[in-house]
mmCIF file of C-alpha atoms and ligand atoms in Angstrom:
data_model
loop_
_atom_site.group_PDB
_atom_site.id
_atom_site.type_symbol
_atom_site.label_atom_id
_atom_site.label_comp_id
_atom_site.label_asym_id
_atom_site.label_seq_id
_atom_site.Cartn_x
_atom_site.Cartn_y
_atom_site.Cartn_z
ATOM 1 C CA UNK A 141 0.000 0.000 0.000
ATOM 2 C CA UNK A 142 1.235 3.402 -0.962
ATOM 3 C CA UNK A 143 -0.879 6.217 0.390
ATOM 4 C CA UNK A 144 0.826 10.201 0.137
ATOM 5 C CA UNK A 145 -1.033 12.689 1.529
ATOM 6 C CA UNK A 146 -0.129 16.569 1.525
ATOM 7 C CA UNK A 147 -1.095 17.642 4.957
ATOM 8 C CA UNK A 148 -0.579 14.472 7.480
ATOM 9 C CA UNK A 149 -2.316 16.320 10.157
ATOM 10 C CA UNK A 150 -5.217 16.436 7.945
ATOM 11 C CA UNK A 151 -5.221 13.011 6.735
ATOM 12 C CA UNK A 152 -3.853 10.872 10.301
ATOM 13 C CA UNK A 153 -6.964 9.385 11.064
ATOM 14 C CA UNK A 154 -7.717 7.944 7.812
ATOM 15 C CA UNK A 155 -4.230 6.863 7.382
ATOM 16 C CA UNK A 156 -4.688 4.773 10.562
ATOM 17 C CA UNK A 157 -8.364 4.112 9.730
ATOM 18 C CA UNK A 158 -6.506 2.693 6.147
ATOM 19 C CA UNK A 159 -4.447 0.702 7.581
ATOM 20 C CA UNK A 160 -6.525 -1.065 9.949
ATOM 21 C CA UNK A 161 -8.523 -1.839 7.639
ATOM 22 C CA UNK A 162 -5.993 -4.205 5.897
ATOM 23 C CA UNK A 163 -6.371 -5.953 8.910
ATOM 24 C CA UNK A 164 -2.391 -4.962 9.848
ATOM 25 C CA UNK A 165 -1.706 -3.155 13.280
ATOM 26 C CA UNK A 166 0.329 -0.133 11.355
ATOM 27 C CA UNK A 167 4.302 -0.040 11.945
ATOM 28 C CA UNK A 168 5.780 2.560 13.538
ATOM 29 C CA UNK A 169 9.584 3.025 14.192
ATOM 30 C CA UNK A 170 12.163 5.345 15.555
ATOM 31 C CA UNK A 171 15.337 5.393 17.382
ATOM 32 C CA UNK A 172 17.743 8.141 19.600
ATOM 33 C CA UNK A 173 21.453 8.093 19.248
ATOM 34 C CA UNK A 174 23.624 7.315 22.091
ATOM 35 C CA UNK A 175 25.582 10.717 22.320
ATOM 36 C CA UNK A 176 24.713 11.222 25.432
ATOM 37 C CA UNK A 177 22.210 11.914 28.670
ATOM 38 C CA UNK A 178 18.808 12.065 27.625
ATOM 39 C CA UNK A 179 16.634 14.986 28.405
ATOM 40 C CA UNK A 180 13.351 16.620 28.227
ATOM 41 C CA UNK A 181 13.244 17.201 24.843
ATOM 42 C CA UNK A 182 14.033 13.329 23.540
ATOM 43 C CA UNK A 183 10.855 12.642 26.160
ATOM 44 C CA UNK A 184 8.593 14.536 25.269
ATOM 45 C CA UNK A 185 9.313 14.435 21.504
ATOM 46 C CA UNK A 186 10.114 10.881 21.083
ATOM 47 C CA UNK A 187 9.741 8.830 24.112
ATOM 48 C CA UNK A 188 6.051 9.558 25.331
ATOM 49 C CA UNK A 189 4.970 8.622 21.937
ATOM 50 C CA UNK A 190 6.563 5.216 22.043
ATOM 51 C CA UNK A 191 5.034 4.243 25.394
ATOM 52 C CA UNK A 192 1.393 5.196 24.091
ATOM 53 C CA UNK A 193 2.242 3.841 21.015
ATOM 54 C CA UNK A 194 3.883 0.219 21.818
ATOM 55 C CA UNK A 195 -0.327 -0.717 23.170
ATOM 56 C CA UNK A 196 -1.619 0.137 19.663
ATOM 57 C CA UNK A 197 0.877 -0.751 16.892
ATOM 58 C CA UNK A 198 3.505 -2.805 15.792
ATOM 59 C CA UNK A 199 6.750 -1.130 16.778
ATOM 60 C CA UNK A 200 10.515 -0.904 16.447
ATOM 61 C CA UNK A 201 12.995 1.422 18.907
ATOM 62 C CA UNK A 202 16.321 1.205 18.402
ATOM 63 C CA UNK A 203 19.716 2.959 20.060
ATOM 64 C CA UNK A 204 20.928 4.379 16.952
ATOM 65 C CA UNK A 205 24.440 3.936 17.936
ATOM 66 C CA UNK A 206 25.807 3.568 13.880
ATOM 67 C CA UNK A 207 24.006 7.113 13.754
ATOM 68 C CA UNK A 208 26.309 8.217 16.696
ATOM 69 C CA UNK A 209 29.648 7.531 14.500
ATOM 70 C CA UNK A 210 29.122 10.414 12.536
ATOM 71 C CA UNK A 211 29.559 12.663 15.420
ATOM 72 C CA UNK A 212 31.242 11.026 17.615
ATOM 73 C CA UNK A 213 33.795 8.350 16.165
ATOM 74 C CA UNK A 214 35.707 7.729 19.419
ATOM 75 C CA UNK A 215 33.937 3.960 21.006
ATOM 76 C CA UNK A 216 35.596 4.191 24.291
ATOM 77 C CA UNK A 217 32.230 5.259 26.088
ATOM 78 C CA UNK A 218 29.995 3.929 23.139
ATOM 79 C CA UNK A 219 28.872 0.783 25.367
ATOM 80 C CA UNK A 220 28.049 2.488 28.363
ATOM 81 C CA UNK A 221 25.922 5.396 26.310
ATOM 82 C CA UNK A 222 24.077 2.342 24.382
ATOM 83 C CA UNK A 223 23.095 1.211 27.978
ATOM 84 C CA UNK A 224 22.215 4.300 29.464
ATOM 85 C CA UNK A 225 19.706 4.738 26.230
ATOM 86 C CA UNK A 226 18.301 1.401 26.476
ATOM 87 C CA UNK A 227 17.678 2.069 30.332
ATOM 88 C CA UNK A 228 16.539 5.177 30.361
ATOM 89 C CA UNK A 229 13.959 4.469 27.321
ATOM 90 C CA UNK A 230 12.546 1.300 29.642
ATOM 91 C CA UNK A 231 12.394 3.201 32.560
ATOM 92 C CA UNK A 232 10.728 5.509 30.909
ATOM 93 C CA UNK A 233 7.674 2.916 30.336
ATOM 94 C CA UNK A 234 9.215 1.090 27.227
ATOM 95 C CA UNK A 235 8.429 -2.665 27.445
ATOM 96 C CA UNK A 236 10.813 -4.479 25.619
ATOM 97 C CA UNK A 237 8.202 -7.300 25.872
ATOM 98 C CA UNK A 238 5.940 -5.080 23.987
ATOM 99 C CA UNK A 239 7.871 -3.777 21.397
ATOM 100 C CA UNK A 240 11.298 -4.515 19.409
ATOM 101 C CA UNK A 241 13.631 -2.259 21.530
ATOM 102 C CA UNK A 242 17.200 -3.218 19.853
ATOM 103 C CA UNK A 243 20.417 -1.588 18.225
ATOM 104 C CA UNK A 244 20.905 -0.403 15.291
ATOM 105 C CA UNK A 245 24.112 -1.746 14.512
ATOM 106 C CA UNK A 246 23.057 -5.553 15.840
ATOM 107 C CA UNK A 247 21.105 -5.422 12.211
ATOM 108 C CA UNK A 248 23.399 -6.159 8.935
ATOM 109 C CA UNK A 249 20.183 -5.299 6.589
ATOM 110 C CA UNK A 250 20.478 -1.774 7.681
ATOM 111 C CA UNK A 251 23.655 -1.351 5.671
ATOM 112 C CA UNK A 252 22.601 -3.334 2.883
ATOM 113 C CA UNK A 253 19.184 -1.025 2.355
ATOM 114 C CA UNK A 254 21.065 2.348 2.815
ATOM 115 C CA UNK A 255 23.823 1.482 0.246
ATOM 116 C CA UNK A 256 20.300 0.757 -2.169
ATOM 117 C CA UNK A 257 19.008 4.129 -1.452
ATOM 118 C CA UNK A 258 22.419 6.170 -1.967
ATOM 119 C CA UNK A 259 21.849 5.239 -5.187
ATOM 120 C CA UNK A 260 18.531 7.084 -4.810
ATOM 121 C CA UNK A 261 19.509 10.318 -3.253
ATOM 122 C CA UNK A 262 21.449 12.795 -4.351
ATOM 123 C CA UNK A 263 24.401 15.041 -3.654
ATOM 124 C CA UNK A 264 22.681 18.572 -3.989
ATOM 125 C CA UNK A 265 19.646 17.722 -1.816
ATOM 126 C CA UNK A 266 21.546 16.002 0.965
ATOM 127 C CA UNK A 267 24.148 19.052 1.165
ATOM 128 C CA UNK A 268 20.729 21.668 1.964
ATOM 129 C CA UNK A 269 20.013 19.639 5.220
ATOM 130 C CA UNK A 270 19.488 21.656 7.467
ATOM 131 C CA UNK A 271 21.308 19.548 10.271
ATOM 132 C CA UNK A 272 24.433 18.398 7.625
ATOM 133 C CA UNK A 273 24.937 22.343 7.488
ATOM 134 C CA UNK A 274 24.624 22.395 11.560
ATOM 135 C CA UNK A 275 27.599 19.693 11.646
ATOM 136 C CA UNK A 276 29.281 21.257 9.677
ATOM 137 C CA UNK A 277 29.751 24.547 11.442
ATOM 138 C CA UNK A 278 30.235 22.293 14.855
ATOM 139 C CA UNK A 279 32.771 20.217 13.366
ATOM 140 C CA UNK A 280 34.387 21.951 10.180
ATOM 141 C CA UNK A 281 37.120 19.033 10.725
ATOM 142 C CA UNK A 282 35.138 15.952 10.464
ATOM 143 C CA UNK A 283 32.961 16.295 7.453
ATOM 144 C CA UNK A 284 32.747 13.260 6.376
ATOM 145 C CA UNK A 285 30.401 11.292 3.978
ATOM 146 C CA UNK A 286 28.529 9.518 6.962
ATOM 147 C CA UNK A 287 26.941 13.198 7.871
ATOM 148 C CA UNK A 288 25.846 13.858 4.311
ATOM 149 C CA UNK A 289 24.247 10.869 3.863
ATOM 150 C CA UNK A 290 22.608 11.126 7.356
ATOM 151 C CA UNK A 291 18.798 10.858 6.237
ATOM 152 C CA UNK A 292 20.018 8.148 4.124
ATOM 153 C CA UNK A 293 20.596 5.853 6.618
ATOM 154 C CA UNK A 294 17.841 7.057 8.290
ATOM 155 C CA UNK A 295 15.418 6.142 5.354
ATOM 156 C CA UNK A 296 16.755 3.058 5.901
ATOM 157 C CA UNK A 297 16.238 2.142 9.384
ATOM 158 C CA UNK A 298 12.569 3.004 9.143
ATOM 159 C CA UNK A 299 11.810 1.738 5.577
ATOM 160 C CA UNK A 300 13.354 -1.720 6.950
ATOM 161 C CA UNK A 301 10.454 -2.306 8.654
ATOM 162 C CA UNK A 302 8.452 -1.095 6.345
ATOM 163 C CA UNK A 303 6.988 1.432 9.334
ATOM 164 C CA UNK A 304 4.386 4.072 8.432
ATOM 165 C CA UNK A 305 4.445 5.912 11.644
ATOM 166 C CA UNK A 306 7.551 7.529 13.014
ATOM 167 C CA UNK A 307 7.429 9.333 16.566
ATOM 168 C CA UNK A 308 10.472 12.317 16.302
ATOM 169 C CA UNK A 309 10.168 15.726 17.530
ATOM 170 C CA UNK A 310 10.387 19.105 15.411
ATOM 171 C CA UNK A 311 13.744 18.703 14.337
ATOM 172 C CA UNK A 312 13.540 15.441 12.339
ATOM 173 C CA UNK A 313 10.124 17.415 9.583
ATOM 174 C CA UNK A 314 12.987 17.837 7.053
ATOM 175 C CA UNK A 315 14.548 14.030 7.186
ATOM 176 C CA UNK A 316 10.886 12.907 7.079
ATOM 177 C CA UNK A 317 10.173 14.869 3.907
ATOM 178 C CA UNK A 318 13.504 12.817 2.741
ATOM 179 C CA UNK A 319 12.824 9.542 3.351
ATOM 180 C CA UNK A 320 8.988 10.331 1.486
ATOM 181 C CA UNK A 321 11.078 11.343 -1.230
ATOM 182 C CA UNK A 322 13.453 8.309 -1.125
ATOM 183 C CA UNK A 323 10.643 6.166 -1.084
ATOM 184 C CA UNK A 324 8.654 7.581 -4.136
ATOM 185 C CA UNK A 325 12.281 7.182 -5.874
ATOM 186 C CA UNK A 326 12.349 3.739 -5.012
ATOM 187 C CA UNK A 327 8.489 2.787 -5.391
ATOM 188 C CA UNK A 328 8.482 4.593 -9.002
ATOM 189 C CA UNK A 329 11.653 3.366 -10.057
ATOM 190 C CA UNK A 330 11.492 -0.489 -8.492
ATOM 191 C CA UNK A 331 7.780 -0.872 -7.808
ATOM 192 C CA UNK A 332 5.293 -0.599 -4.781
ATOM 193 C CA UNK A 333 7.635 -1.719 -1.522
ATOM 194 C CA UNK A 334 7.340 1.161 0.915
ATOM 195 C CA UNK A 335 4.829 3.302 2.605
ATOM 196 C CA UNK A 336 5.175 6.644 2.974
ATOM 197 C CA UNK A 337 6.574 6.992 6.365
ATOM 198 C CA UNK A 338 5.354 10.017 8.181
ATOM 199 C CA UNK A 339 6.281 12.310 11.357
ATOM 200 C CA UNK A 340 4.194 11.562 14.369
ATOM 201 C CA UNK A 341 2.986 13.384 17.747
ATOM 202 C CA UNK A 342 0.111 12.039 19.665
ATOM 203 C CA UNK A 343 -0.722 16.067 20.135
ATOM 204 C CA UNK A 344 -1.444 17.870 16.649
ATOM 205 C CA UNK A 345 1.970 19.245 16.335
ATOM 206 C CA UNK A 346 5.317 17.630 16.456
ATOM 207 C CA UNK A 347 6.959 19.002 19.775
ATOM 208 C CA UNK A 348 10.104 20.684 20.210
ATOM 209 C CA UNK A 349 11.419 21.128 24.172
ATOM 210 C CA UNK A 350 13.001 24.697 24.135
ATOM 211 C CA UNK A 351 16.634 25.380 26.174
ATOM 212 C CA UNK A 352 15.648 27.390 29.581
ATOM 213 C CA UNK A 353 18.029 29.979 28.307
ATOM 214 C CA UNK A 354 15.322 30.436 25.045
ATOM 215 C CA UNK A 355 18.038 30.135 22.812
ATOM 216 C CA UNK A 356 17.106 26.969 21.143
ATOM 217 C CA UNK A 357 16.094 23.574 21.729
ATOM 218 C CA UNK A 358 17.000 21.208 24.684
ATOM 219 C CA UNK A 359 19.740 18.856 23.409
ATOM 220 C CA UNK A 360 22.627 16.122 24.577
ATOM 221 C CA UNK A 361 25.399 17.626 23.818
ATOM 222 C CA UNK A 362 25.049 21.356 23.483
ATOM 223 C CA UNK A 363 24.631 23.618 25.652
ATOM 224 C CA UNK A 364 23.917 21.309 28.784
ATOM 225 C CA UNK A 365 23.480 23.988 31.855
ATOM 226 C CA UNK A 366 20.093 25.070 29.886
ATOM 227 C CA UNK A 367 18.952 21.580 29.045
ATOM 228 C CA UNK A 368 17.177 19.229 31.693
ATOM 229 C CA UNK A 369 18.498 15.972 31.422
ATOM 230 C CA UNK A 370 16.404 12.387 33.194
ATOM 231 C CA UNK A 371 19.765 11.813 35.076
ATOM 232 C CA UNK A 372 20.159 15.296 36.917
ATOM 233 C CA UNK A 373 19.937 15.302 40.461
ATOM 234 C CA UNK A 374 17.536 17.302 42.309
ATOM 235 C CA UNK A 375 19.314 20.265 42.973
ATOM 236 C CA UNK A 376 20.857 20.417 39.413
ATOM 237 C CA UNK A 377 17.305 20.359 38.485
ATOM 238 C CA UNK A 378 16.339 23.348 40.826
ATOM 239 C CA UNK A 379 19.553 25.172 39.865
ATOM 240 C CA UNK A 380 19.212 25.192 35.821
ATOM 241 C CA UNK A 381 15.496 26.251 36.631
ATOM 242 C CA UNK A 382 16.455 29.231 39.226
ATOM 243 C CA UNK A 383 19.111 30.311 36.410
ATOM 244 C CA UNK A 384 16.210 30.420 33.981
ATOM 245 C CA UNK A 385 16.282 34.232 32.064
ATOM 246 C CA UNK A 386 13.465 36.156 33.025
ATOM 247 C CA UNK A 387 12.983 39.668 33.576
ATOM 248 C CA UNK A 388 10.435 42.729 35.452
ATOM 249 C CA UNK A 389 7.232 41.175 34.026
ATOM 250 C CA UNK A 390 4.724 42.710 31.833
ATOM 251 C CA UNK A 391 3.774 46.408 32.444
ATOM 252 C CA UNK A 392 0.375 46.195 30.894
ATOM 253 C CA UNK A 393 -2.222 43.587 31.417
ATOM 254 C CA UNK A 394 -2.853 40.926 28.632
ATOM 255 C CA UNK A 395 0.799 41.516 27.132
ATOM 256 C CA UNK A 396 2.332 39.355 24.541
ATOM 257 C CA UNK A 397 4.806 36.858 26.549
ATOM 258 C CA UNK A 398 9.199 37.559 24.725
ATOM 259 C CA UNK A 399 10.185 33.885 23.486
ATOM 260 C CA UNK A 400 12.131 32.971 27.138
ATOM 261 C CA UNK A 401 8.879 33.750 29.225
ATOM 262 C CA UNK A 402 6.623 31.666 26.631
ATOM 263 C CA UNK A 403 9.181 29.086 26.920
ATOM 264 C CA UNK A 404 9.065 28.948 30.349
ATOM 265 C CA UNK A 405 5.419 28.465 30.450
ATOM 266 C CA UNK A 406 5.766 25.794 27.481
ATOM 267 C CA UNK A 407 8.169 23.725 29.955
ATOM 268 C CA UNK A 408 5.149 24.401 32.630
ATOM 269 C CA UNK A 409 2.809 22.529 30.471
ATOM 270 C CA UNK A 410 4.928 19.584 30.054
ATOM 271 C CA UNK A 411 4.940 18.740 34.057
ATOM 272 C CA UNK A 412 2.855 20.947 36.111
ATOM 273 C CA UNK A 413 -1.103 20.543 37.029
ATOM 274 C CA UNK A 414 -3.381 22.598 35.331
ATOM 275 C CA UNK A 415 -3.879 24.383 38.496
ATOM 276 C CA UNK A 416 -0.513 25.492 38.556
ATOM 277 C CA UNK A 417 -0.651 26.943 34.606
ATOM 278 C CA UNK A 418 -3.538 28.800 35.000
ATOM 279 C CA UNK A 419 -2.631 30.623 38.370
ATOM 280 C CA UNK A 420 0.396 31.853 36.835
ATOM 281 C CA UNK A 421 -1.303 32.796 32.985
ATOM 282 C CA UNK A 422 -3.589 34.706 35.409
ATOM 283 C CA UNK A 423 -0.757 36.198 37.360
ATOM 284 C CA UNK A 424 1.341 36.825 34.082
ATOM 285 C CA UNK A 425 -2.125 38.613 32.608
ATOM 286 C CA UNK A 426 -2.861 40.951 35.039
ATOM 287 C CA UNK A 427 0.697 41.823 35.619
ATOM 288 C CA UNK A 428 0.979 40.320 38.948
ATOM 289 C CA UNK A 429 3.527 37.408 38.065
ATOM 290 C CA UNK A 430 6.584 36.460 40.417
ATOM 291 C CA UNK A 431 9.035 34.918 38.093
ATOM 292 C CA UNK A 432 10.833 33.749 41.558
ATOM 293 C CA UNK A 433 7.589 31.826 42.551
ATOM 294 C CA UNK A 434 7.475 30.360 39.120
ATOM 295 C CA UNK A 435 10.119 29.025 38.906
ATOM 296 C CA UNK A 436 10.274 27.254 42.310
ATOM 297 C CA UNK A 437 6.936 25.797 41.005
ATOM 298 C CA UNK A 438 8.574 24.588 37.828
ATOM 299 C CA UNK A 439 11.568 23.412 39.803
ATOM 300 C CA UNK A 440 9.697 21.084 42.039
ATOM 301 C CA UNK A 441 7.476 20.046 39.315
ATOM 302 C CA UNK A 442 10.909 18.925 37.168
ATOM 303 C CA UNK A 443 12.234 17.403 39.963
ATOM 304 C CA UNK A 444 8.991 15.344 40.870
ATOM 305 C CA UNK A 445 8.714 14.555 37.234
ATOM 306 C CA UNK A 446 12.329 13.361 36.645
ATOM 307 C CA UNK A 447 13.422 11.873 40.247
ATOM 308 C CA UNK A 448 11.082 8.403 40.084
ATOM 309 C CA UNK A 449 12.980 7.962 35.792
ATOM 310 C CA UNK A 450 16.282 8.542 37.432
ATOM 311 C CA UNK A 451 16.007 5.852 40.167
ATOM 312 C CA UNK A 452 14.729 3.360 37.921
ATOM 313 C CA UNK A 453 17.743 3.981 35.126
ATOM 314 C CA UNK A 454 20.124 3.583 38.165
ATOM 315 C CA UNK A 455 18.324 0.107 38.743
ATOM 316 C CA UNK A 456 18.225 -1.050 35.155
ATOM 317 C CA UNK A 457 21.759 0.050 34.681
ATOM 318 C CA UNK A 458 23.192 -2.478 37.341
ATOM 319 C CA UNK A 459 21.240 -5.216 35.933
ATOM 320 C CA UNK A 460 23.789 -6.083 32.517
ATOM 321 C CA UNK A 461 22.275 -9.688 31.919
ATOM 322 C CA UNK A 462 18.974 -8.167 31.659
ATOM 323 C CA UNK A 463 19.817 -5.209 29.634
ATOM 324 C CA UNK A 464 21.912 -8.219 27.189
ATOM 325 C CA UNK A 465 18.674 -9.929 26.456
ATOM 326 C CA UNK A 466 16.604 -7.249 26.307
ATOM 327 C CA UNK A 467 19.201 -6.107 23.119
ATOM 328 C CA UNK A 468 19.408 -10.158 21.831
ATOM 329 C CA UNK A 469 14.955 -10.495 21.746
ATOM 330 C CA UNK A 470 14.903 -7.220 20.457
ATOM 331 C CA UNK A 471 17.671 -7.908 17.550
ATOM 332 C CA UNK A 472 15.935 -10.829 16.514
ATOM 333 C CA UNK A 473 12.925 -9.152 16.063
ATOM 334 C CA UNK A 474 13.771 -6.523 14.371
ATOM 335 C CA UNK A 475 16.240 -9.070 12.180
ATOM 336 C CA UNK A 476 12.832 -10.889 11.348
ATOM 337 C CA UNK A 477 11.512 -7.714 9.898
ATOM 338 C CA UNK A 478 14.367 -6.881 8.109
ATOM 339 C CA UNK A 479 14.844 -9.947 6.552
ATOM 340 C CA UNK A 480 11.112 -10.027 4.849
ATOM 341 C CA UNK A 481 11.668 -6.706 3.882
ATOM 342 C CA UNK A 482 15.065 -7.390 2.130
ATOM 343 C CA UNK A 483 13.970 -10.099 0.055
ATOM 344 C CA UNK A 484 11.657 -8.034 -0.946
ATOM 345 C CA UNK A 485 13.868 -5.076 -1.788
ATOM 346 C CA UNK A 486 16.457 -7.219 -3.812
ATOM 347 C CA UNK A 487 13.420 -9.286 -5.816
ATOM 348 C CA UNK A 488 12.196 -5.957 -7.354
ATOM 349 C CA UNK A 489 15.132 -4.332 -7.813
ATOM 350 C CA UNK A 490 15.995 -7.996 -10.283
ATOM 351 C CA UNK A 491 18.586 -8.415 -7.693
ATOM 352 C CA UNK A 492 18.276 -12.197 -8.024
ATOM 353 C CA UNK A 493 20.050 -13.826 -10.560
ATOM 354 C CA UNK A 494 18.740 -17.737 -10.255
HETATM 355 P P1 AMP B 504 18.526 12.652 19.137
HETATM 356 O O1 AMP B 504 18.746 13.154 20.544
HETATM 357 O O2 AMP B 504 18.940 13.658 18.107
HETATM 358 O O3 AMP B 504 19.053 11.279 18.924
HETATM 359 O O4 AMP B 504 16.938 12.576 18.964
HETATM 360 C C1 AMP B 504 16.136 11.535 19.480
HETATM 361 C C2 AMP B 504 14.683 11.938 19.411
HETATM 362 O O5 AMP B 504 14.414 13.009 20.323
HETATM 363 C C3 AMP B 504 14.253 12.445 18.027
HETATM 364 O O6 AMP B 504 12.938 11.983 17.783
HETATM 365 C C4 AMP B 504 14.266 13.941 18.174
HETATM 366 O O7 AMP B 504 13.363 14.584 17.292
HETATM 367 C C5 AMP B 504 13.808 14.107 19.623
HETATM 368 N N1 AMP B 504 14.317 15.356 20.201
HETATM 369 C C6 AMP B 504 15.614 15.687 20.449
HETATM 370 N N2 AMP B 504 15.692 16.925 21.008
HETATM 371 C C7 AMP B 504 14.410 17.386 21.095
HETATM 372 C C8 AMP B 504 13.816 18.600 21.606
HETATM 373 N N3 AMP B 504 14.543 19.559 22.176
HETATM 374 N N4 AMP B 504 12.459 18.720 21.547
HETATM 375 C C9 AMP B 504 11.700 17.734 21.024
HETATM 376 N N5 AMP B 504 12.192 16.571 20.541
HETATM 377 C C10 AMP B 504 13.526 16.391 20.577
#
């Protein structure tokens, strides 16, 4: 089945209704590199979705640790990192049991499909990525082919399973549009394989966490004093939020919020009781708002939020048998997939010679 649509907000429902209706749970896949801690923004972008989502459809998570090479090509730590992701994304509510939660690299079809679709994408388009330009400001001496072909490989990993549904946050829109447009190359050029894969948020807009600082978004390895990560400790927690920019507060009532105030409220919404939110959008309306107060507010609601995650990472981390077979069922899941969708893949390409 091969159904494009040009808004997907617009067409979701019927997309799932579609699918369904073949009598198929739809597939849904996605993955988070191993660079690093993870933090607010890889929850609520990615991570929320996949616990709703492992209850309703056929999915595959994976520690995109072959991902991580183009960024960070030094190993030592790579084991412990692919660890800390798996643990954190289980004690976040993942159920290995549930869905495929595995690594990227523990799957040779991976490689095989993105070496297909390099044929399929080309130099000019990859080199306007917005996050290949990124890297290459942050590392002007490692610009290697790996970073260009980034959505590539991406492509890959979720077209191997053949997913429709892909949970990501803001930043991943552009590789999305990518991978469509590998997949029409492929479809047109080979025949009807893939579905179009498309972004997905539970809320009606793909999320993205801002920095406290409002200079950009929450991330794992920039600009870490302004990002909330699920492995701070408490008073970390409370001492990013107290360092939070703010300023006098609004001079007339009903004033337009500046980006870091909006943002702060944004982070609000994420953790706090409704309660909470609308005493201080009253406060912040009629000019009576105590950014001080706030952000205590917000402080304890982080730390009550992230505390419970970080004790249960602690536990899975000390438990390395388990976190082996969680990788070793998950790998030979997602190897099943792969493999039906490879044979695939090489018959109508003609790769099969007898
Ligand atoms: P990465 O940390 O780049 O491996 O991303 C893993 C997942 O987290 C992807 O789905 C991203 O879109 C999502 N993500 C990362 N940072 C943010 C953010 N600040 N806000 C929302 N989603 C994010």
């Amino acid at each position: 089945m091969n159904i494009s649509f040009s808004s997907f907000y617009n067409s979701f429902p019927f997309l799932i209704f579609a699918v369904f209706m073949e009598g198929k749970k739809p597939i849904v896949m996605s993955g988070i590199r191993p660079t690093g801690f993870l933090h607010l923004g890889n929850y609520f972008g990615a991570i929320r979705n996949y616990v709703r989502m492992q209850d309703e459809f056929e999915c595959f998570f994976m520690v995109a640790d072959l991902h991580s090479l183009t960024t960070h090509p030094d190993t030592r730590h790579l084991k412990a990192n692919v660890h800390r992701v798996l643990a954190e994304n289980i004690a976040c509510g993942l159920d290995p049991e549930k869905a495929a939660l595995y690594c990227q690299s523990h799957v040779y079809e991976t490689s095989e499909l993105y070496l297909y679709l390099n044929m399929l994408a080309y130099k000019g388009e990859l080199e306007k990525t917005a996050t290949f330009k990124d890297k290459v400001r942050l590392q002007p001496e490692n610009v290697n082919a790996g970073l260009l072909t980034y959505p590539v490989l991406q492509a890959a990993d979720i077209i191997l399973h053949r997913a429709s549904l892909v949970p990501v946050g803001k930043d991943q829109e552009q590789h999305l549009e990518m991978a469509r447009n590998f997949v029409n190359r492929f479809n047109h050029r080979y025949g009807d394989v893939f579905p179009e894969p498309q972004a997905f948020n539970y809320s009606e807009q793909l999320v993205k966490v801002p920095s406290l600082d409002g200079t950009g978004k929450m991330s794992k390895s920039e600009n870490q004093m302004a990002t909330l990560y699920l492995a701070d400790t408490d008073d970390m927690i409370r001492k990013k939020v107290m360092k939070a920019k703010t300023d006098m507060g609004p001079s007339e009532p009903n004033s337009e919020k500046p980006d870091y105030i909006e943002n702060l409220f944004l982070l609000m919404k994420l953790v706090s009781g409704n309660d909470v939110i609308n005493k201080f959008e009253n406060d912040y309306k009629n000019c009576h708002i105590r950014y001080g107060d706030m952000k205590k507010q917000l402080a304890e609601d982080m730390v009550n939020f992230i505390s419970p995650i970080r004790g249960r990472v602690e536990d899975i981390l000390g438990d390395e048998i388990y976190l082996k077979q969680v990788m070793e069922v998950g790998a030979e899941k997602a190897r099943k997939s792969a493999k039906a969708t490879m044979l695939l893949v090489r018959e109508s390409m003609g790769l099969k010679y007898f």
